[in-house]
Coordinates of C-alpha atoms and ligand atoms in Angstrom, one line a residue:
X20 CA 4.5 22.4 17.7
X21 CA 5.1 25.6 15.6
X22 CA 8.5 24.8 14.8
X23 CA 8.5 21.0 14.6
X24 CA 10.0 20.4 11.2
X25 CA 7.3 18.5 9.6
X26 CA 8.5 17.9 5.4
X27 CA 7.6 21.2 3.9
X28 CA 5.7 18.7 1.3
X29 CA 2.9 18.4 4.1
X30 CA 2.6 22.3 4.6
X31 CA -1.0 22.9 3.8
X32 CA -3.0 25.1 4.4
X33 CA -5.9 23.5 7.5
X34 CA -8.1 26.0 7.9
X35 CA -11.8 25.3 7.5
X36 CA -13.5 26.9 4.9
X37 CA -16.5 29.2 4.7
X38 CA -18.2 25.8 2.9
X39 CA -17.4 23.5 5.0
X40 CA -18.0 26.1 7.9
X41 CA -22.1 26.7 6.8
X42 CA -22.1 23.1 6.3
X43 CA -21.0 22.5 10.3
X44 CA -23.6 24.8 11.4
X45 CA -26.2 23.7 9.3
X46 CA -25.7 20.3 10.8
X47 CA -25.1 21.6 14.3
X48 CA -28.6 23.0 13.8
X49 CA -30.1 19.4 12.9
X50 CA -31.0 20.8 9.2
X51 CA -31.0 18.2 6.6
X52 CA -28.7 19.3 3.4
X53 CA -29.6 17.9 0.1
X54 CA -26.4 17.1 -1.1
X55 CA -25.8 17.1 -4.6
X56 CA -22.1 16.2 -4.6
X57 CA -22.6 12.5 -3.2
X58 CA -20.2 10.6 -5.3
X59 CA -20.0 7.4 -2.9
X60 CA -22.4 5.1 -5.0
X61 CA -22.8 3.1 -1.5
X62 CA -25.1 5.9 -0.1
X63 CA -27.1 6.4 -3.3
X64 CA -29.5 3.8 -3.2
X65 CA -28.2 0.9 -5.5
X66 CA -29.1 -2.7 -5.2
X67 CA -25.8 -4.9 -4.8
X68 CA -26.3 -8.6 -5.1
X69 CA -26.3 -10.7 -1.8
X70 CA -24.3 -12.9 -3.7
X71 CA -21.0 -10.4 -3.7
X72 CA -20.8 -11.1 0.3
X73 CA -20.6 -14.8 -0.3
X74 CA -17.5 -14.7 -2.5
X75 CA -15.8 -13.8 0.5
X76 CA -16.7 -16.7 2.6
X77 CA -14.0 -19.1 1.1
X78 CA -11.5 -20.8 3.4
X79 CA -8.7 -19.6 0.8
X80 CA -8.8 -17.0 2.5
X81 CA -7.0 -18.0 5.6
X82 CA -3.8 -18.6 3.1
X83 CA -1.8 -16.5 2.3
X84 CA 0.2 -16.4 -1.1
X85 CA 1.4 -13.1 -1.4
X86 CA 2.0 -12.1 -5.2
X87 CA 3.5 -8.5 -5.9
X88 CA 1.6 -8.0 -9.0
X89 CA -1.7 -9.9 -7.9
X90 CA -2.4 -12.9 -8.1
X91 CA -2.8 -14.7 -11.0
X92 CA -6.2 -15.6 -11.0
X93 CA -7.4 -12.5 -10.0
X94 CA -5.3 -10.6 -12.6
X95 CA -6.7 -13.2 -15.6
X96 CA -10.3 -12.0 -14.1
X97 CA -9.7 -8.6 -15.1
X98 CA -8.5 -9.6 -18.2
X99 CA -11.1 -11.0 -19.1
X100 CA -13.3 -8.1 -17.8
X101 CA -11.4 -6.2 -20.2
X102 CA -11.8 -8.7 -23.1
X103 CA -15.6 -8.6 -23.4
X104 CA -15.8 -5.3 -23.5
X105 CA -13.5 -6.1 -26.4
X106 CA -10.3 -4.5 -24.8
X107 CA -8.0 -7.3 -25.5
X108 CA -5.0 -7.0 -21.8
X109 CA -2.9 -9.3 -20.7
X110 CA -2.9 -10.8 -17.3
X111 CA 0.8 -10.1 -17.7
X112 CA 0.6 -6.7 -18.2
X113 CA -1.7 -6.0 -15.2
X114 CA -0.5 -4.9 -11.7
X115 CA -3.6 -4.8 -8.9
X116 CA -3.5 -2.1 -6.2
X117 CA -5.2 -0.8 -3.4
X118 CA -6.7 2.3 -5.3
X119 CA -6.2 4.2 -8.4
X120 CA -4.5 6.7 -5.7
X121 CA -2.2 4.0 -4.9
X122 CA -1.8 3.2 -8.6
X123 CA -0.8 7.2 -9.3
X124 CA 1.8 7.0 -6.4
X125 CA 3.2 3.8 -7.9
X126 CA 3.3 5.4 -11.0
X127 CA 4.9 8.7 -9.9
X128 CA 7.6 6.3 -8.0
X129 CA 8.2 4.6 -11.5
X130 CA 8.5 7.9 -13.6
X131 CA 9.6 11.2 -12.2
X132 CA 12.2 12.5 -10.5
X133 CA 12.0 14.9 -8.1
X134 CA 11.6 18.3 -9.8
X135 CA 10.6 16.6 -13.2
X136 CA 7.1 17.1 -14.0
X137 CA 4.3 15.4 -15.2
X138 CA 1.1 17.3 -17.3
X139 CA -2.4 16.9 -16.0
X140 CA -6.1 18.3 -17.1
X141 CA -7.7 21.2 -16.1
X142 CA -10.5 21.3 -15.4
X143 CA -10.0 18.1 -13.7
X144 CA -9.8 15.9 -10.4
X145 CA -8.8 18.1 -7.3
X146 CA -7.2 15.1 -5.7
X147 CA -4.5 15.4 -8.5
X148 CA -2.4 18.5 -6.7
X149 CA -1.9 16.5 -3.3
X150 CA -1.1 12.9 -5.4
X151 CA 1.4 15.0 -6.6
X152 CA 2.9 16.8 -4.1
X153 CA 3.3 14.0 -2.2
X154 CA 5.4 12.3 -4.6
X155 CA 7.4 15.6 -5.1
X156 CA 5.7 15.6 -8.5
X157 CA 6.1 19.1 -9.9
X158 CA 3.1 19.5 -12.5
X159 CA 1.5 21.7 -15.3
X160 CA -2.2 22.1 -16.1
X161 CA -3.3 21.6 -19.8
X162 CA -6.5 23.4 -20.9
X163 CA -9.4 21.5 -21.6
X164 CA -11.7 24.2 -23.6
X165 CA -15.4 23.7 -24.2
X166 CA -17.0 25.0 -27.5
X167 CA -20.3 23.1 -27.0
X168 CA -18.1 20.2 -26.3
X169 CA -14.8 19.6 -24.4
X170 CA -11.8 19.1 -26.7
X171 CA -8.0 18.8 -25.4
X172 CA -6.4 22.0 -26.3
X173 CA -3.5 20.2 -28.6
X174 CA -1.0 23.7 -29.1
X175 CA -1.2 24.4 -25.4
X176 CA -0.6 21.2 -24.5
X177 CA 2.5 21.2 -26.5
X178 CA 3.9 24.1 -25.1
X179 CA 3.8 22.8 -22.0
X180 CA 6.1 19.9 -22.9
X181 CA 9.6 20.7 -21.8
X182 CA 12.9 18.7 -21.3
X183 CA 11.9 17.5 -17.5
X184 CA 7.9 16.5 -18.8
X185 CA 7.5 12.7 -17.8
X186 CA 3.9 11.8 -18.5
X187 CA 0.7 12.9 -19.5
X188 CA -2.3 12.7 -17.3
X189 CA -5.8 11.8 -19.1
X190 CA -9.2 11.2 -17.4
X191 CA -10.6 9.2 -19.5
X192 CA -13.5 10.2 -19.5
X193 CA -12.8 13.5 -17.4
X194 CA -14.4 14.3 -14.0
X195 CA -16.8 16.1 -13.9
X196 CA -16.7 17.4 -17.4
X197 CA -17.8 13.9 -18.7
X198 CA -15.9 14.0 -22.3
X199 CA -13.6 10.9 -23.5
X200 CA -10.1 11.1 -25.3
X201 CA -11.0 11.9 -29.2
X202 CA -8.9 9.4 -31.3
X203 CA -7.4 12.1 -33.6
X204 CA -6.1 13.4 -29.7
X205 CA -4.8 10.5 -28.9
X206 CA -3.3 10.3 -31.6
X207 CA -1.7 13.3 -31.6
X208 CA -0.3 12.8 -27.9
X209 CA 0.9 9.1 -29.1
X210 CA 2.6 11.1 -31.7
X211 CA 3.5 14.0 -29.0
X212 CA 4.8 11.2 -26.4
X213 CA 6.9 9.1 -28.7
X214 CA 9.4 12.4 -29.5
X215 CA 9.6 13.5 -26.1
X216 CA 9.7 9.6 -24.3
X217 CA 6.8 10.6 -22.1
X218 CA 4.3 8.1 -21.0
X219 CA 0.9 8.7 -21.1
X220 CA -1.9 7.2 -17.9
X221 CA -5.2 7.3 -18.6
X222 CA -7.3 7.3 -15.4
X223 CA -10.5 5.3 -17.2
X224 CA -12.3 5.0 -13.5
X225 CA -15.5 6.2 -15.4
X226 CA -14.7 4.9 -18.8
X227 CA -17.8 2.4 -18.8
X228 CA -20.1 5.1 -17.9
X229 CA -20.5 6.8 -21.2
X230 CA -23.6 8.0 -22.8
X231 CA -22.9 7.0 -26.7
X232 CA -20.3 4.1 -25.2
X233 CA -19.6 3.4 -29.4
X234 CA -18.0 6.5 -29.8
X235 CA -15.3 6.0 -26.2
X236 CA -11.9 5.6 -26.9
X237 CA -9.7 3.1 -24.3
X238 CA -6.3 3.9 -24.0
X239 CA -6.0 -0.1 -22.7
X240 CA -3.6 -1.5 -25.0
X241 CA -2.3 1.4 -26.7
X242 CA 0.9 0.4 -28.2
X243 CA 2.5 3.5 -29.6
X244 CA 3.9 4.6 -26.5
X245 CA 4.6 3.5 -23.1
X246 CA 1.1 3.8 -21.3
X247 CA -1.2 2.8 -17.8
X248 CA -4.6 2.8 -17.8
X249 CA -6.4 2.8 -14.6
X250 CA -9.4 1.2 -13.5
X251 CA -11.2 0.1 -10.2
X252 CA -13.6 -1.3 -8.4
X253 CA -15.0 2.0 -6.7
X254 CA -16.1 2.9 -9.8
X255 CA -17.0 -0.3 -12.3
X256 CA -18.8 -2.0 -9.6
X257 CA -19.6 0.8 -7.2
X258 CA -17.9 -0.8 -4.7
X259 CA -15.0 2.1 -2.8
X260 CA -14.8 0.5 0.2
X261 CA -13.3 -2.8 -0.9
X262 CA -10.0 -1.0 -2.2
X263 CA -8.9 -2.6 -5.6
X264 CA -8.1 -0.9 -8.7
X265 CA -5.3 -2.0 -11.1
X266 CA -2.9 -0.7 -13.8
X267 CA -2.8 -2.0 -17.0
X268 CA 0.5 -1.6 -19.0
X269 CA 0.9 -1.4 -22.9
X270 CA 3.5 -0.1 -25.1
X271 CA 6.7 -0.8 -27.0
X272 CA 8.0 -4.3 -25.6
X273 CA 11.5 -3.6 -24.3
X274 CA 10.2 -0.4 -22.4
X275 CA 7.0 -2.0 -21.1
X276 CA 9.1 -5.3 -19.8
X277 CA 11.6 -3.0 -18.0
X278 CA 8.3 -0.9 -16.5
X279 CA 6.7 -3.9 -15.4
X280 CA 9.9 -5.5 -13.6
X281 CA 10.3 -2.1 -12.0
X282 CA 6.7 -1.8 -11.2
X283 CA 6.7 -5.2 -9.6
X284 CA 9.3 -4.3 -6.7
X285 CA 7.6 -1.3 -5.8
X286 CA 4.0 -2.9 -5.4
X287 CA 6.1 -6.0 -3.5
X288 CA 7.5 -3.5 -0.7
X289 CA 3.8 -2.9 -0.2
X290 CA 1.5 -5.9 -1.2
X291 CA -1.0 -3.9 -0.2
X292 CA -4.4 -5.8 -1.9
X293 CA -6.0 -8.1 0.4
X294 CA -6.3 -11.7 -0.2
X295 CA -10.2 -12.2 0.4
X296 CA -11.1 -9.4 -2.2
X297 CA -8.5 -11.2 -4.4
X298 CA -10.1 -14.5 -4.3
X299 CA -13.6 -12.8 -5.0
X300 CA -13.1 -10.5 -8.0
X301 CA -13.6 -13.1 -10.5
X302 CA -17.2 -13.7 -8.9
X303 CA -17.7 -9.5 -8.6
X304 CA -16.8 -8.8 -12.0
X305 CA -19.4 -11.0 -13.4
X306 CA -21.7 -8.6 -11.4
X307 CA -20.6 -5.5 -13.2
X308 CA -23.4 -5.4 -16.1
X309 CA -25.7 -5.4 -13.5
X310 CA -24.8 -2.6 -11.6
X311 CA -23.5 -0.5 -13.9
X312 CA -26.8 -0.6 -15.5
X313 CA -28.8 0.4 -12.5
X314 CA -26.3 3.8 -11.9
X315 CA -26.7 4.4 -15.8
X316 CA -30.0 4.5 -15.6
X317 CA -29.8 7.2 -12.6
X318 CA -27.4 9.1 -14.0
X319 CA -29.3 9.2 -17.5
X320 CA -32.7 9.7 -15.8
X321 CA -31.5 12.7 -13.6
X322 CA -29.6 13.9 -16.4
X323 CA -32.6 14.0 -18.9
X324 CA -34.9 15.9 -16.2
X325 CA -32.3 18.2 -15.4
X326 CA -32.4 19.3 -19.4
X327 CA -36.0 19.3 -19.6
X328 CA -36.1 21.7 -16.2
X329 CA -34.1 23.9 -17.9
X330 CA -35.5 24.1 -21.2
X331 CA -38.9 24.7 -19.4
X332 CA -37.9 26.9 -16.4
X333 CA -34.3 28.1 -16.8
X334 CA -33.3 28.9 -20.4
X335 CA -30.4 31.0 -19.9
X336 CA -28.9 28.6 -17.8
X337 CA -26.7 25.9 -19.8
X338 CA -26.2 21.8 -18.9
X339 CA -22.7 21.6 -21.0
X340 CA -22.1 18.9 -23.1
X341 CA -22.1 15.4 -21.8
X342 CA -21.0 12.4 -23.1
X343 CA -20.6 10.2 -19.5
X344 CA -19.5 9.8 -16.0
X345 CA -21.2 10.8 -13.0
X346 CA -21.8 14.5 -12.9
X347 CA -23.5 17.7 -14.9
X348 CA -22.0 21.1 -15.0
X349 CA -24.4 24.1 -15.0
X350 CA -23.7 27.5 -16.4
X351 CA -25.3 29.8 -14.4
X352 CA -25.4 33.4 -14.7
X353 CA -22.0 34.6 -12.9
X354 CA -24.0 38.1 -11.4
X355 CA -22.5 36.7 -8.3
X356 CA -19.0 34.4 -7.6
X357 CA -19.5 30.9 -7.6
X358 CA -18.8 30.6 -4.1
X359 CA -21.6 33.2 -3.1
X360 CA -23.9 31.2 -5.5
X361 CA -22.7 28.0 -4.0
X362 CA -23.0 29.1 -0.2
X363 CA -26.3 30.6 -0.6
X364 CA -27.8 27.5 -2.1
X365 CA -26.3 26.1 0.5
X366 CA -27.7 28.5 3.7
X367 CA -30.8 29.2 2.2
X368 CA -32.2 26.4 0.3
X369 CA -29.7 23.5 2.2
X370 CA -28.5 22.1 -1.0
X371 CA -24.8 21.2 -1.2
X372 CA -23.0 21.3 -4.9
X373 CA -19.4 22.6 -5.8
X374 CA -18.5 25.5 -7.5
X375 CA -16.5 25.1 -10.5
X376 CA -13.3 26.5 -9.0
X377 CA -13.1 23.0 -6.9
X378 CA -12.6 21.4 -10.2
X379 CA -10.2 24.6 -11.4
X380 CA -12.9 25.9 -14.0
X381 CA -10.9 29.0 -15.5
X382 CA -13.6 31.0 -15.9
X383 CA -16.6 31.6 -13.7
X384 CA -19.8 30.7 -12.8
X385 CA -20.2 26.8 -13.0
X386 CA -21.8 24.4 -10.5
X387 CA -21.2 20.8 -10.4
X388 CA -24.2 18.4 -9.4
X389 CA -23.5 14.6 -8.9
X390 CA -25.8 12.7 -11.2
X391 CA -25.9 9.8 -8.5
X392 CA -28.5 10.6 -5.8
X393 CA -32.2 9.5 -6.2
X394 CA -34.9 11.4 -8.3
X395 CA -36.8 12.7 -5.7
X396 CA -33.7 14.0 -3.9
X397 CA -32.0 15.2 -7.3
X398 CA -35.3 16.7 -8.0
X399 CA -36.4 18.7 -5.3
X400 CA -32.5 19.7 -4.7
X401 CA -32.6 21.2 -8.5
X402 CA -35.9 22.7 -8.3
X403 CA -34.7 24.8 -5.1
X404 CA -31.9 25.8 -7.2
X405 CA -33.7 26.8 -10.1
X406 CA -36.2 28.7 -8.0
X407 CA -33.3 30.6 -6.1
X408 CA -31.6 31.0 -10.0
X409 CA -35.1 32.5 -10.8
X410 CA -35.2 35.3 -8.8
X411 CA -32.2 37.5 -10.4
Ligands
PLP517 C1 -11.0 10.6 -11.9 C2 -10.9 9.8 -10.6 N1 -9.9 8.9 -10.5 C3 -9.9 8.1 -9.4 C4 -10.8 8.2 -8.4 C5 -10.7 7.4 -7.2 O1 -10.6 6.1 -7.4 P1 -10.1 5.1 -6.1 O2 -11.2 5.1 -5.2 O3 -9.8 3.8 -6.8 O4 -8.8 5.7 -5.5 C6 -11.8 9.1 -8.5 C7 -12.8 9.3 -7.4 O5 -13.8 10.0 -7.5 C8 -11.9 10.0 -9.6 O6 -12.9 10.9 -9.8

């Protein structure tokens, strides 16, 4: 096997971790591990309406009427999820997929060469380096910088751009940091984009989850320059397992016509979204208010203890800046690494979170907590934290 000439593209590294190694023994040894970076709302609890199972008992779904895009109907429904939250889309202009995954690799087909390079946000979404590579995407990491709350750092951004940059990546708003696109930044990458031809995709998975949802800007619709939002049901209803997410296209006609033709012969070599879940998201996505509400609530509830825990118990330890999505970040006093931090937590209190470097922090000591699990799980996981944090 050593010299079997696998693509070099697949050459990572496989060796288990020291983290995933005390998590194996701790489980090995039957001890329970409060795990604080559950992000699979399916295990956390929430209430999903009976009704969701019966949309997929419909005898439509022994047809088959394969559409590259999506079909129709289905691709109106999410328009009109989009229009009342007064995001005006056109079914047109929307392409389903399997996952937002999916809906990056389609995207990376569409724009980049190899060895042209797209820019993406750091810190940000680990997946991003293997979506990449996969695609032979060569990329850069723009700063995101935190001043009491994020902002995109514009100049560095810009000095990133070169002659073989094809898009800009946003996470809209940015896991885990939580913060939205400012309009005055969008702006200025609209402005960036249009001189360079880049495109820009906005990965909104979270965007509904904000805390002040007045002040979120949607790139959906942006018409300045070529752009895709993505979106999903793993996120807006909490529902991974049923594998849709879409792309929604906007920008200067000619250019967004040509995208979506292209776009339209890569998703029909795949067809890859399912017929039953098809036929049902018009029925799902009437079910979104609903349970968004229910994991707003969580994450606002654990998100407001958390502060008030640390104001009581833990002053020198900081919750940055939130404005939405699914996790905190703590600043915690960086006397040791984070993974020394993150392991003992782990091996002496059994309480799983991930260090900052997961998420490419530059700087250390940060942990990331999921804001998803239940209070009394949340709760007693944090206290053991903030006891341990106590003792230095
Ligand atoms: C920023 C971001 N985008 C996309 C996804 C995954 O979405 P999907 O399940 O549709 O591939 C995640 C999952 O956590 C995410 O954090």
């Amino acid at each position: 096997m050593d010299n079997f000439p696998f693509a070099r593209r697949t050459n990572w590294p496989q060796e288990t971790n020291a983290l995933n190694k005390a998590i194996e023994d701790l489980r090995k040894r039957g001890i329970d591990i409060l795990d604080l970076t559950a992000s699979n709302p399916t295990s956390c609890g929430f209430l999903y309406p009976e009704g969701m199972l019966s949309a997929l008992n419909s005898l439509d779904n022994l047809h088959y009427h394969p559409d590259a895009c999506g079909m129709k109907s289905s691709r109106q429904a999410v328009a009109e999820y989009y229009a009342r939250q007064k995001l005006p889309v056109s079914s047109n202009d929307i392409i389903l997929t399997a996952s937002t995954s999916e809906a990056y690799s389609f995207l990376m087909r569409l724009l980049v060469n190899p060895g042209e390079k797209i820019l993406v946000p750091k810190p940000s979404y680990p997946l991003f380096q293997f979506l990449l590579e996969i695609n032979d995407v060569n990329f850069d990491q723009y700063p995101l910088v935190y001043d009491g709350q994020w902002r995109l750092d514009c100049q560095a951004l810009e000095r990133l751009v070169d002659s073989k940059t094809r898009a800009i990546i946003l996470v809209n708003p940015n896991n885990p940091t939580g913060s939205y696109i400012a309009q005055a930044e969008l702006n200025f990458l609209n402005e960036l984009c249009r001189k360079h031809q880049m495109s820009i995709i906005s990965d909104e998975v979270f965007f509904e989850y904000s805390l002040y949802p007045s002040d979120a800007v949607s790139c959906a619709g942006n018409q300045a320059v070529l752009t895709f939002v993505l979106g999903g049901l793993s996120k807006t209803l909490g529902l991974p397992q049923m594998k849709c997410a879409w792309i929604l296209a906007s920008g200067p006609q000619l250019v967004l016509q040509e995208s979506l033709s292209r776009l339209e012969i890569i998703a029909d070599t795949y067809l890859s979204v399912n017929t039953p879940v098809q036929n049902a998201l018009g029925a799902w996505l009437g079910y979104a208010p609903g349970i968004q509400g229910q994991i707003m609530s969580r994450v606002q509830e654990n998100s407001q203890w958390l502060q008030a825990q640390l104001n009581e118990r833990a002053p020198s330890i900081s919750l940055l800046s939130l404005q939405g999505g699914w996790c905190a970040t703590l600043r915690i006093p960086a006397v040791k690494s984070e993974e020394e931090w993150v392991l003992e937590f782990l091996k002496e209190d059994h309480v799983l979170v991930y260090p900052g470097y997961f998420f490419d922090f530059d700087r250390e000591a940060y942990i990331i907590l999921s804001l998803l699990p239940q209070a009394p799980i949340f709760q007693e996981a944090v206290g053991r934290i903030l006891q341990r944090l106590a003792k230095i």
